[in-house]
CSV table of C-alpha atoms in Angstrom, one decimal:
chain,number,residue,atom,x,y,z
A,1,MET,CA,26.8,19.4,16.3
A,2,ALA,CA,24.5,19.4,19.4
A,3,LYS,CA,21.0,18.7,18.3
A,4,LYS,CA,17.8,20.1,19.9
A,5,ILE,CA,15.6,17.2,20.8
A,6,ILE,CA,11.9,17.3,20.0
A,7,ARG,CA,9.9,14.8,22.1
A,8,PHE,CA,7.1,13.3,20.0
A,9,GLY,CA,4.0,11.4,20.8
A,10,VAL,CA,2.5,9.1,18.1
A,11,ILE,CA,-1.3,8.6,18.1
A,12,GLY,CA,-2.2,5.8,15.7
A,13,CYS,CA,0.6,3.2,15.6
A,14,GLY,CA,-0.2,1.6,12.3
A,15,LEU,CA,1.7,1.6,9.0
A,16,MET,CA,2.6,5.3,8.9
A,17,GLY,CA,3.3,5.5,12.6
A,18,LYS,CA,5.9,2.8,12.0
A,19,GLU,CA,7.3,4.7,9.1
A,20,PHE,CA,7.8,7.8,11.3
A,21,ALA,CA,9.6,5.5,13.8
A,22,SER,CA,11.8,4.3,11.0
A,23,ALA,CA,12.6,7.8,9.9
A,24,ALA,CA,13.5,8.8,13.5
A,25,ALA,CA,15.8,5.8,13.7
A,26,ARG,CA,17.6,6.9,10.5
A,27,TRP,CA,18.2,10.5,11.7
A,28,CYS,CA,22.0,10.0,11.4
A,29,HIS,CA,21.4,9.8,7.7
A,30,LEU,CA,20.9,13.6,7.6
A,31,THR,CA,23.9,16.0,7.7
A,32,ASP,CA,24.1,19.4,9.2
A,33,VAL,CA,20.7,19.5,10.9
A,34,ASP,CA,20.4,20.9,14.5
A,35,PHE,CA,17.3,19.1,15.5
A,36,GLU,CA,16.3,15.5,16.1
A,37,PRO,CA,12.9,13.8,17.0
A,38,HIS,CA,12.6,11.3,19.8
A,39,ILE,CA,9.4,9.3,20.1
A,40,VAL,CA,8.7,9.2,23.8
A,41,ALA,CA,5.0,8.3,24.0
A,42,VAL,CA,2.7,6.2,21.8
A,43,CYS,CA,-1.1,5.6,21.8
A,44,ASP,CA,-3.3,3.1,20.1
A,45,ALA,CA,-6.3,1.0,21.0
A,46,ASN,CA,-4.6,-2.1,19.7
A,47,PRO,CA,-2.1,-3.5,22.3
A,48,TYR,CA,-0.2,-5.3,19.6
A,49,ALA,CA,0.5,-2.0,17.8
A,50,LEU,CA,1.8,-0.5,21.0
A,51,ALA,CA,3.9,-3.6,21.7
A,52,TRP,CA,5.7,-3.1,18.3
A,53,PHE,CA,6.8,0.4,19.4
A,54,GLN,CA,7.8,-0.7,22.9
A,55,GLU,CA,9.9,-3.6,21.4
A,56,ASN,CA,11.5,-1.6,18.5
A,57,VAL,CA,11.8,2.0,19.6
A,58,PRO,CA,14.1,2.4,22.6
A,59,SER,CA,13.1,6.0,23.2
A,60,VAL,CA,9.5,5.2,24.0
A,61,GLU,CA,8.8,5.9,27.7
A,62,GLN,CA,5.0,5.7,27.9
A,63,ALA,CA,2.3,3.7,26.1
A,64,TYR,CA,-1.3,4.8,26.3
A,65,SER,CA,-4.7,3.4,25.1
A,66,ASP,CA,-6.4,6.8,25.6
A,67,TYR,CA,-5.0,9.6,23.5
A,68,LYS,CA,-6.1,12.2,26.1
A,69,GLU,CA,-3.6,10.6,28.5
A,70,LEU,CA,-0.9,11.2,25.9
A,71,LEU,CA,-2.0,14.8,25.5
A,72,ALA,CA,-1.8,15.3,29.3
A,73,ASP,CA,1.9,14.1,29.2
A,74,SER,CA,3.9,17.2,29.8
A,75,THR,CA,7.0,15.6,28.3
A,76,VAL,CA,5.5,15.5,24.8
A,77,ASP,CA,6.3,18.5,22.7
A,78,ALA,CA,4.6,17.5,19.4
A,79,VAL,CA,2.4,14.8,18.0
A,80,TYR,CA,2.1,12.7,14.8
A,81,CYS,CA,-1.5,11.6,14.4
A,82,ALA,CA,-2.6,9.0,11.9
A,83,VAL,CA,-6.2,8.0,12.5
A,84,PRO,CA,-9.3,7.5,10.2
A,85,HIS,CA,-10.8,10.6,8.8
A,86,ASN,CA,-13.9,10.6,11.0
A,87,LEU,CA,-11.6,11.1,14.0
A,88,HIS,CA,-9.6,14.0,12.6
A,89,ALA,CA,-11.7,16.9,13.9
A,90,GLN,CA,-11.9,15.5,17.5
A,91,PHE,CA,-8.3,14.4,17.8
A,92,TYR,CA,-6.7,17.3,15.9
A,93,ILE,CA,-8.6,19.9,17.8
A,94,ASP,CA,-7.8,18.3,21.1
A,95,ILE,CA,-4.1,18.0,20.2
A,96,ILE,CA,-4.0,21.7,19.1
A,97,ASN,CA,-5.8,22.9,22.2
A,98,ALA,CA,-3.4,20.9,24.3
A,99,GLY,CA,-0.6,23.1,22.9
A,100,LYS,CA,1.1,20.3,21.1
A,101,HIS,CA,2.6,20.9,17.6
A,102,LEU,CA,0.9,18.6,15.1
A,103,LEU,CA,1.8,16.7,11.9
A,104,GLY,CA,-1.5,15.1,10.9
A,105,GLU,CA,-2.6,12.9,8.1
A,106,LYS,CA,-4.7,14.3,5.2
A,107,PRO,CA,-7.4,15.3,4.5
A,108,PHE,CA,-7.7,17.2,7.9
A,109,GLY,CA,-11.3,16.3,8.5
A,110,ILE,CA,-13.9,14.0,7.0
A,111,ASP,CA,-15.6,16.8,5.2
A,112,LYS,CA,-15.4,20.6,4.7
A,113,GLU,CA,-17.4,21.4,7.9
A,114,ALA,CA,-15.0,19.2,10.0
A,115,ASN,CA,-12.0,21.0,8.3
A,116,TYR,CA,-13.5,24.4,9.2
A,117,LYS,CA,-13.6,23.3,12.9
A,118,ILE,CA,-9.9,22.3,12.8
A,119,GLN,CA,-9.1,25.6,11.1
A,120,ALA,CA,-10.8,27.5,13.9
A,121,ALA,CA,-8.7,25.6,16.5
A,122,ILE,CA,-5.5,26.5,14.6
A,123,LYS,CA,-6.5,30.2,14.5
A,124,ALA,CA,-7.2,30.1,18.3
A,125,ASN,CA,-3.7,28.6,19.0
A,126,PRO,CA,-1.3,30.7,16.8
A,127,ASN,CA,1.8,29.4,18.6
A,128,VAL,CA,1.1,25.8,17.6
A,129,ILE,CA,2.6,24.7,14.3
A,130,VAL,CA,0.3,22.4,12.3
A,131,ARG,CA,1.2,20.7,9.1
A,132,SER,CA,-0.1,17.8,6.9
A,133,SER,CA,1.8,14.7,5.8
A,134,SER,CA,2.8,14.8,2.1
A,135,GLU,CA,6.1,13.3,1.3
A,136,PHE,CA,6.3,12.9,-2.5
A,137,PRO,CA,7.3,16.5,-3.3
A,138,PHE,CA,10.6,15.8,-1.4
A,139,PHE,CA,11.7,13.5,-4.2
A,140,PRO,CA,14.7,15.0,-6.0
A,141,GLY,CA,12.8,15.2,-9.3
A,142,ALA,CA,9.9,17.0,-7.7
A,143,GLN,CA,12.3,19.4,-6.1
A,144,GLU,CA,13.8,20.1,-9.5
A,145,ILE,CA,10.4,20.9,-10.9
A,146,LEU,CA,9.7,23.1,-7.9
A,147,LYS,CA,12.9,25.1,-8.6
A,148,TRP,CA,12.0,25.5,-12.3
A,149,VAL,CA,8.5,26.9,-11.5
A,150,GLN,CA,10.0,29.3,-9.0
A,151,GLU,CA,12.5,30.4,-11.6
A,152,GLY,CA,9.6,31.1,-14.1
A,153,ARG,CA,11.1,28.8,-16.8
A,154,PHE,CA,7.9,27.6,-18.2
A,155,GLY,CA,6.7,30.8,-19.9
A,156,ARG,CA,3.0,30.7,-20.4
A,157,ILE,CA,1.5,27.5,-18.9
A,158,ILE,CA,-0.3,25.4,-21.5
A,159,GLU,CA,-1.5,22.5,-19.3
A,160,VAL,CA,-0.9,20.7,-16.0
A,161,GLU,CA,-1.5,17.1,-15.0
A,162,ALA,CA,-0.9,15.6,-11.6
A,163,GLY,CA,-1.9,12.4,-10.0
A,164,PHE,CA,-1.5,9.6,-7.5
A,165,TRP,CA,-2.3,6.1,-8.6
A,166,HIS,CA,-2.0,2.6,-7.0
A,167,SER,CA,-3.5,-0.7,-7.9
A,168,SER,CA,-3.9,-2.9,-4.7
A,169,ASP,CA,-7.7,-2.5,-4.8
A,170,LEU,CA,-7.8,-4.1,-8.2
A,171,ASP,CA,-8.0,-7.4,-6.3
A,172,PRO,CA,-11.7,-8.0,-5.5
A,173,THR,CA,-10.9,-10.5,-2.8
A,174,LYS,CA,-9.1,-7.8,-0.7
A,175,PRO,CA,-11.1,-7.4,2.5
A,176,ILE,CA,-13.0,-4.2,3.1
A,177,ASN,CA,-11.5,-1.6,5.4
A,178,TRP,CA,-12.4,1.8,6.8
A,179,LYS,CA,-11.5,3.6,3.6
A,180,ARG,CA,-14.5,1.9,1.9
A,181,ARG,CA,-17.1,3.2,4.3
A,182,ILE,CA,-18.5,6.7,4.3
A,183,ALA,CA,-18.9,6.8,8.0
A,184,THR,CA,-15.1,6.5,8.6
A,185,ASN,CA,-13.5,7.7,5.3
A,186,GLY,CA,-16.1,10.3,4.2
A,187,GLU,CA,-17.9,10.8,0.9
A,188,TYR,CA,-14.7,12.0,-0.8
A,189,GLY,CA,-13.5,8.4,-1.0
A,190,CYS,CA,-10.1,8.3,-2.9
A,191,MET,CA,-10.0,12.1,-3.1
A,192,GLY,CA,-9.8,12.5,0.7
A,193,ASP,CA,-7.2,9.7,1.0
A,194,LEU,CA,-5.0,10.6,-2.0
A,195,GLY,CA,-5.9,14.1,-3.0
A,196,LEU,CA,-3.7,16.4,-0.9
A,197,HIS,CA,-0.7,14.5,-2.3
A,198,VAL,CA,-1.8,15.4,-5.8
A,199,LEU,CA,-2.6,19.1,-4.9
A,200,HIS,CA,0.4,19.8,-2.7
A,201,LEU,CA,2.6,21.3,-5.5
A,202,PRO,CA,-0.2,22.9,-7.6
A,203,LEU,CA,-1.6,24.7,-4.6
A,204,ARG,CA,1.9,25.7,-3.5
A,205,PHE,CA,2.4,27.2,-7.0
A,206,GLY,CA,-0.8,29.2,-6.5
A,207,TRP,CA,-2.8,27.2,-9.1
A,208,LYS,CA,-6.3,27.2,-7.5
A,209,PRO,CA,-9.0,25.8,-9.8
A,210,THR,CA,-11.8,28.2,-10.7
A,211,ASN,CA,-14.1,25.3,-11.6
A,212,VAL,CA,-14.2,21.5,-11.7
A,213,ARG,CA,-15.9,18.8,-13.7
A,214,SER,CA,-15.5,15.5,-12.0
A,215,LEU,CA,-15.7,11.9,-13.1
A,216,LEU,CA,-15.9,9.6,-10.0
A,217,SER,CA,-15.9,5.8,-10.3
A,218,LYS,CA,-17.0,2.9,-8.1
A,219,ILE,CA,-15.4,-0.1,-9.7
A,220,VAL,CA,-15.5,-2.8,-7.1
A,221,GLU,CA,-19.0,-2.7,-5.7
A,222,GLU,CA,-18.6,-5.1,-2.8
A,223,ARG,CA,-15.8,-6.8,-0.8
A,224,PRO,CA,-15.5,-9.6,1.7
A,225,ASP,CA,-15.8,-8.5,5.4
A,226,GLY,CA,-13.6,-11.2,6.8
A,227,LYS,CA,-16.5,-13.0,8.3
A,228,GLY,CA,-17.7,-14.9,5.2
A,229,ARG,CA,-20.0,-12.2,3.9
A,230,MET,CA,-19.8,-9.7,1.0
A,231,VAL,CA,-20.6,-6.1,2.0
A,232,PRO,CA,-21.0,-2.9,-0.1
A,233,CYS,CA,-18.1,-0.6,-0.9
A,234,GLU,CA,-19.6,2.9,-0.3
A,235,THR,CA,-16.8,5.2,-1.4
A,236,TRP,CA,-15.3,6.3,-4.8
A,237,ASP,CA,-12.4,4.1,-6.1
A,238,ASN,CA,-11.1,6.6,-8.7
A,239,ALA,CA,-11.5,10.3,-9.4
A,240,ILE,CA,-10.6,12.4,-12.4
A,241,LEU,CA,-11.0,16.2,-11.9
A,242,ALA,CA,-10.9,18.4,-15.0
A,243,CYS,CA,-10.2,22.0,-13.8
A,244,GLU,CA,-9.5,25.4,-15.1
A,245,VAL,CA,-6.9,27.6,-13.5
A,246,LYS,CA,-6.3,31.4,-13.9
A,247,GLU,CA,-2.8,32.7,-13.5
A,248,GLY,CA,-2.8,36.4,-14.2
A,249,GLU,CA,-4.0,36.9,-17.7
A,250,ASN,CA,-3.4,33.2,-18.5
A,251,GLU,CA,-6.0,30.4,-18.2
A,252,PHE,CA,-5.1,26.8,-18.5
A,253,PRO,CA,-6.5,23.3,-17.9
A,254,MET,CA,-5.4,21.2,-15.0
A,255,VAL,CA,-6.3,17.5,-14.8
A,256,LEU,CA,-6.0,15.9,-11.3
A,257,SER,CA,-6.4,12.1,-10.9
A,258,MET,CA,-6.6,10.0,-7.7
A,259,LYS,CA,-6.9,6.3,-8.3
A,260,ARG,CA,-7.0,3.3,-6.0
A,261,ILE,CA,-7.5,1.1,-9.0
A,262,ALA,CA,-4.8,1.8,-11.7
A,263,PRO,CA,-3.6,-1.5,-13.1
A,264,GLY,CA,0.1,-1.8,-13.1
A,265,HIS,CA,0.8,1.0,-10.7
A,266,ALA,CA,2.1,0.0,-7.2
A,267,ASN,CA,2.3,3.6,-5.9
A,268,THR,CA,2.8,6.2,-8.6
A,269,TRP,CA,2.9,9.9,-8.0
A,270,PHE,CA,3.5,12.3,-10.9
A,271,ILE,CA,3.3,15.9,-12.1
A,272,ARG,CA,3.5,17.2,-15.7
A,273,ILE,CA,3.7,20.8,-16.7
A,274,GLN,CA,3.7,22.0,-20.3
A,275,GLY,CA,4.7,25.6,-21.1
A,276,THR,CA,5.4,27.7,-24.2
A,277,GLU,CA,9.1,28.0,-23.2
A,278,PHE,CA,9.7,24.9,-21.1
A,279,SER,CA,8.0,21.6,-20.2
A,280,ALA,CA,8.8,19.0,-17.6
A,281,GLU,CA,7.6,16.0,-15.8
A,282,PHE,CA,8.5,13.7,-12.9
A,283,THR,CA,7.0,10.4,-11.8
A,284,THR,CA,7.9,8.1,-9.0
A,285,LYS,CA,7.5,5.3,-11.5
A,286,ASN,CA,11.0,6.4,-12.7
A,287,PRO,CA,12.3,7.9,-9.4
A,288,LYS,CA,15.8,8.7,-10.7
A,289,GLN,CA,14.8,10.5,-13.8
A,290,VAL,CA,13.4,14.0,-14.6
A,291,VAL,CA,12.2,14.8,-18.1
A,292,SER,CA,12.3,18.3,-19.6
A,293,LEU,CA,11.9,20.1,-22.9
A,294,PRO,CA,13.4,23.6,-23.3
A,295,TYR,CA,12.0,25.4,-26.3
A,296,THR,CA,13.3,28.2,-28.5
A,297,PRO,CA,11.0,29.5,-31.2
A,298,GLY,CA,11.9,28.0,-34.6
A,299,LYS,CA,14.3,25.5,-33.0
A,300,GLN,CA,14.0,21.7,-32.8
A,301,GLN,CA,11.9,20.3,-30.0
A,302,ALA,CA,13.6,17.5,-28.0
A,303,TRP,CA,12.8,15.9,-24.7
A,304,HIS,CA,15.8,15.5,-22.3
A,305,VAL,CA,15.9,12.6,-19.9
A,306,VAL,CA,18.4,13.1,-17.0
A,307,ASP,CA,19.2,11.0,-14.0
A,308,THR,CA,18.8,13.1,-10.9
A,309,SER,CA,21.3,12.9,-8.2
A,310,TYR,CA,20.4,11.8,-4.6
A,311,LYS,CA,19.7,15.3,-3.4
A,312,SER,CA,16.6,16.7,-1.8
A,313,ALA,CA,15.8,19.5,0.6
A,314,TYR,CA,18.3,18.4,3.3
A,315,GLY,CA,21.8,17.0,2.9
A,316,THR,CA,22.4,13.3,3.6
A,317,ILE,CA,25.3,10.9,3.9
A,318,THR,CA,24.3,9.1,0.7
A,319,GLY,CA,26.3,9.7,-2.4
A,320,GLY,CA,24.6,11.4,-5.4
A,321,ILE,CA,24.9,8.3,-7.6
A,322,PHE,CA,22.5,6.3,-5.5
A,323,GLU,CA,18.7,5.9,-5.8
A,324,PHE,CA,16.2,7.9,-3.7
A,325,GLY,CA,13.1,6.1,-2.4
A,326,PHE,CA,9.9,6.5,-0.4
A,327,SER,CA,11.5,6.1,3.0
A,328,ASP,CA,14.0,8.9,2.0
A,329,SER,CA,11.1,11.2,1.1
A,330,ILE,CA,9.5,10.5,4.5
A,331,LEU,CA,12.7,11.3,6.3
A,332,GLN,CA,13.0,14.6,4.3
A,333,MET,CA,9.4,15.5,5.1
A,334,TRP,CA,10.0,14.9,8.8
A,335,ALA,CA,13.2,17.0,8.6
A,336,ALA,CA,11.2,19.9,7.2
A,337,PHE,CA,8.6,19.7,10.0
A,338,CYS,CA,11.2,19.5,12.7
A,339,ASP,CA,13.2,22.3,11.1
A,340,GLU,CA,10.2,24.5,11.2
A,341,LEU,CA,9.4,23.7,14.8
A,342,ILE,CA,13.0,24.6,15.9
A,343,ASN,CA,13.9,27.4,13.5
A,344,GLY,CA,10.6,28.9,12.3
A,345,GLU,CA,11.1,31.4,9.5
A,346,GLU,CA,14.9,30.8,9.7
A,347,MET,CA,14.5,27.1,8.7
A,348,GLN,CA,17.5,25.7,6.8
A,349,GLN,CA,15.6,25.5,3.4
A,350,THR,CA,12.3,27.1,2.3
A,351,PHE,CA,10.1,24.1,1.2
A,352,ARG,CA,7.6,23.5,4.0
A,353,CYS,CA,5.3,20.5,4.6
A,354,ALA,CA,1.7,20.8,3.3
A,355,THR,CA,-0.1,23.6,5.2
A,356,PRO,CA,-3.5,23.6,6.9
A,357,GLN,CA,-4.6,26.2,4.3
A,358,GLU,CA,-3.6,23.9,1.5
A,359,ALA,CA,-5.6,21.1,3.2
A,360,SER,CA,-8.6,23.5,3.5
A,361,ASP,CA,-8.3,24.4,-0.2
A,362,SER,CA,-8.4,20.7,-1.1
A,363,HIS,CA,-11.7,20.4,0.8
A,364,ARG,CA,-13.3,23.2,-1.3
A,365,LEU,CA,-12.2,21.4,-4.4
A,366,PHE,CA,-13.4,18.0,-3.3
A,367,THR,CA,-16.7,19.3,-2.1
A,368,ALA,CA,-17.2,21.0,-5.5
A,369,ALA,CA,-16.2,17.7,-7.2
A,370,LEU,CA,-18.9,15.8,-5.3
A,371,GLU,CA,-21.5,18.4,-6.4
A,372,SER,CA,-20.2,18.1,-10.0
A,373,GLN,CA,-20.7,14.3,-9.9
A,374,ARG,CA,-24.2,14.7,-8.6
A,375,SER,CA,-25.2,17.3,-11.1
A,376,SER,CA,-23.1,16.1,-14.1
A,377,LYS,CA,-22.1,19.7,-14.5
A,378,THR,CA,-19.0,21.9,-14.2
A,379,VAL,CA,-19.1,23.6,-10.8
A,380,GLU,CA,-17.6,27.0,-10.0
A,381,ILE,CA,-15.4,27.3,-6.9
A,382,ASP,CA,-15.7,30.5,-4.8
A,383,TRP,CA,-12.3,31.0,-3.1
A,384,ALA,CA,-13.7,34.1,-1.4
A,385,GLU,CA,-16.3,32.0,0.6
A,386,VAL,CA,-16.1,32.7,4.3
A,387,PRO,CA,-16.1,29.4,6.4
A,388,SER,CA,-19.2,29.1,8.7
A,389,LEU,CA,-17.3,28.2,11.8
């Protein structure tokens, strides 16, 4: 099958930029897709980061230290941008205005006002496709839960819990980085860094919280700066958001948690949905299993644990008996983005990457969560609020 080539530029050649390069190199893993990304240009202020791409990605033709030079490169069709949150508004707006399709990192702006500016640029450039990185819903177990929600299996929703936890920050000797500073990460702290991952599926299901009561924690107060000194950690380590959701005549609680310090969890994403007719949960802690409980009134209640096959949104060469992992979910996410670029509404399957609207919705929730923390009260969320662009 002849594939349509999408020529990508990468701005920010760190960890996630390298993961994209790895996904592009594995494109033969996918079957029956009519598109393929080629990374032709890279940009980073760190020459060592650029050198890694030049040495390991044969398709790279140009390396830039100024991102505006990459945006002026007429051979670049689309951009993956992974930079600190304080740079999102400037970089994303410039990318969009340059007419380049964009897959950006969450949270799409350091705060709600920065996000509104990005939204305005998207509205002014309707032919540019913009999406946010969020790979975990492409795990087979998450896709199974997605299907069950779409089929209406759960009956009346009783309760929802979703979260993203890791534990590397439990180590107090870990040096401080940009995510611990309000100037670069924003006041959201762990919510801005992890939150859209947690909200991707609930928002896709239409479960917008009507209110939030937040519990935000600063656990490690200071860290070494790499120069022999200890400096303050300014941002929230952990966040628990207790929300209420209205779905038609039904109202149910939804608990969202984002934790940089969750002992024993290397990188755990999960969603649990309890309903009157069906309940289910999936966690990347047990990536091969999905758990469900179908219920018939008066009958026995029993949880079913099933190993899921290696199957996600796009077909692959891998047999169904093998295990699906993080790098596979990134490949699937990139396939969804490229599919939408090439095929639009006729893309090969219907699950899209996280949208700018979902990113904007997350900002409304996180802004309300900060207000809740300051006031120690439950804060209502007005979804009809008009952005002050």
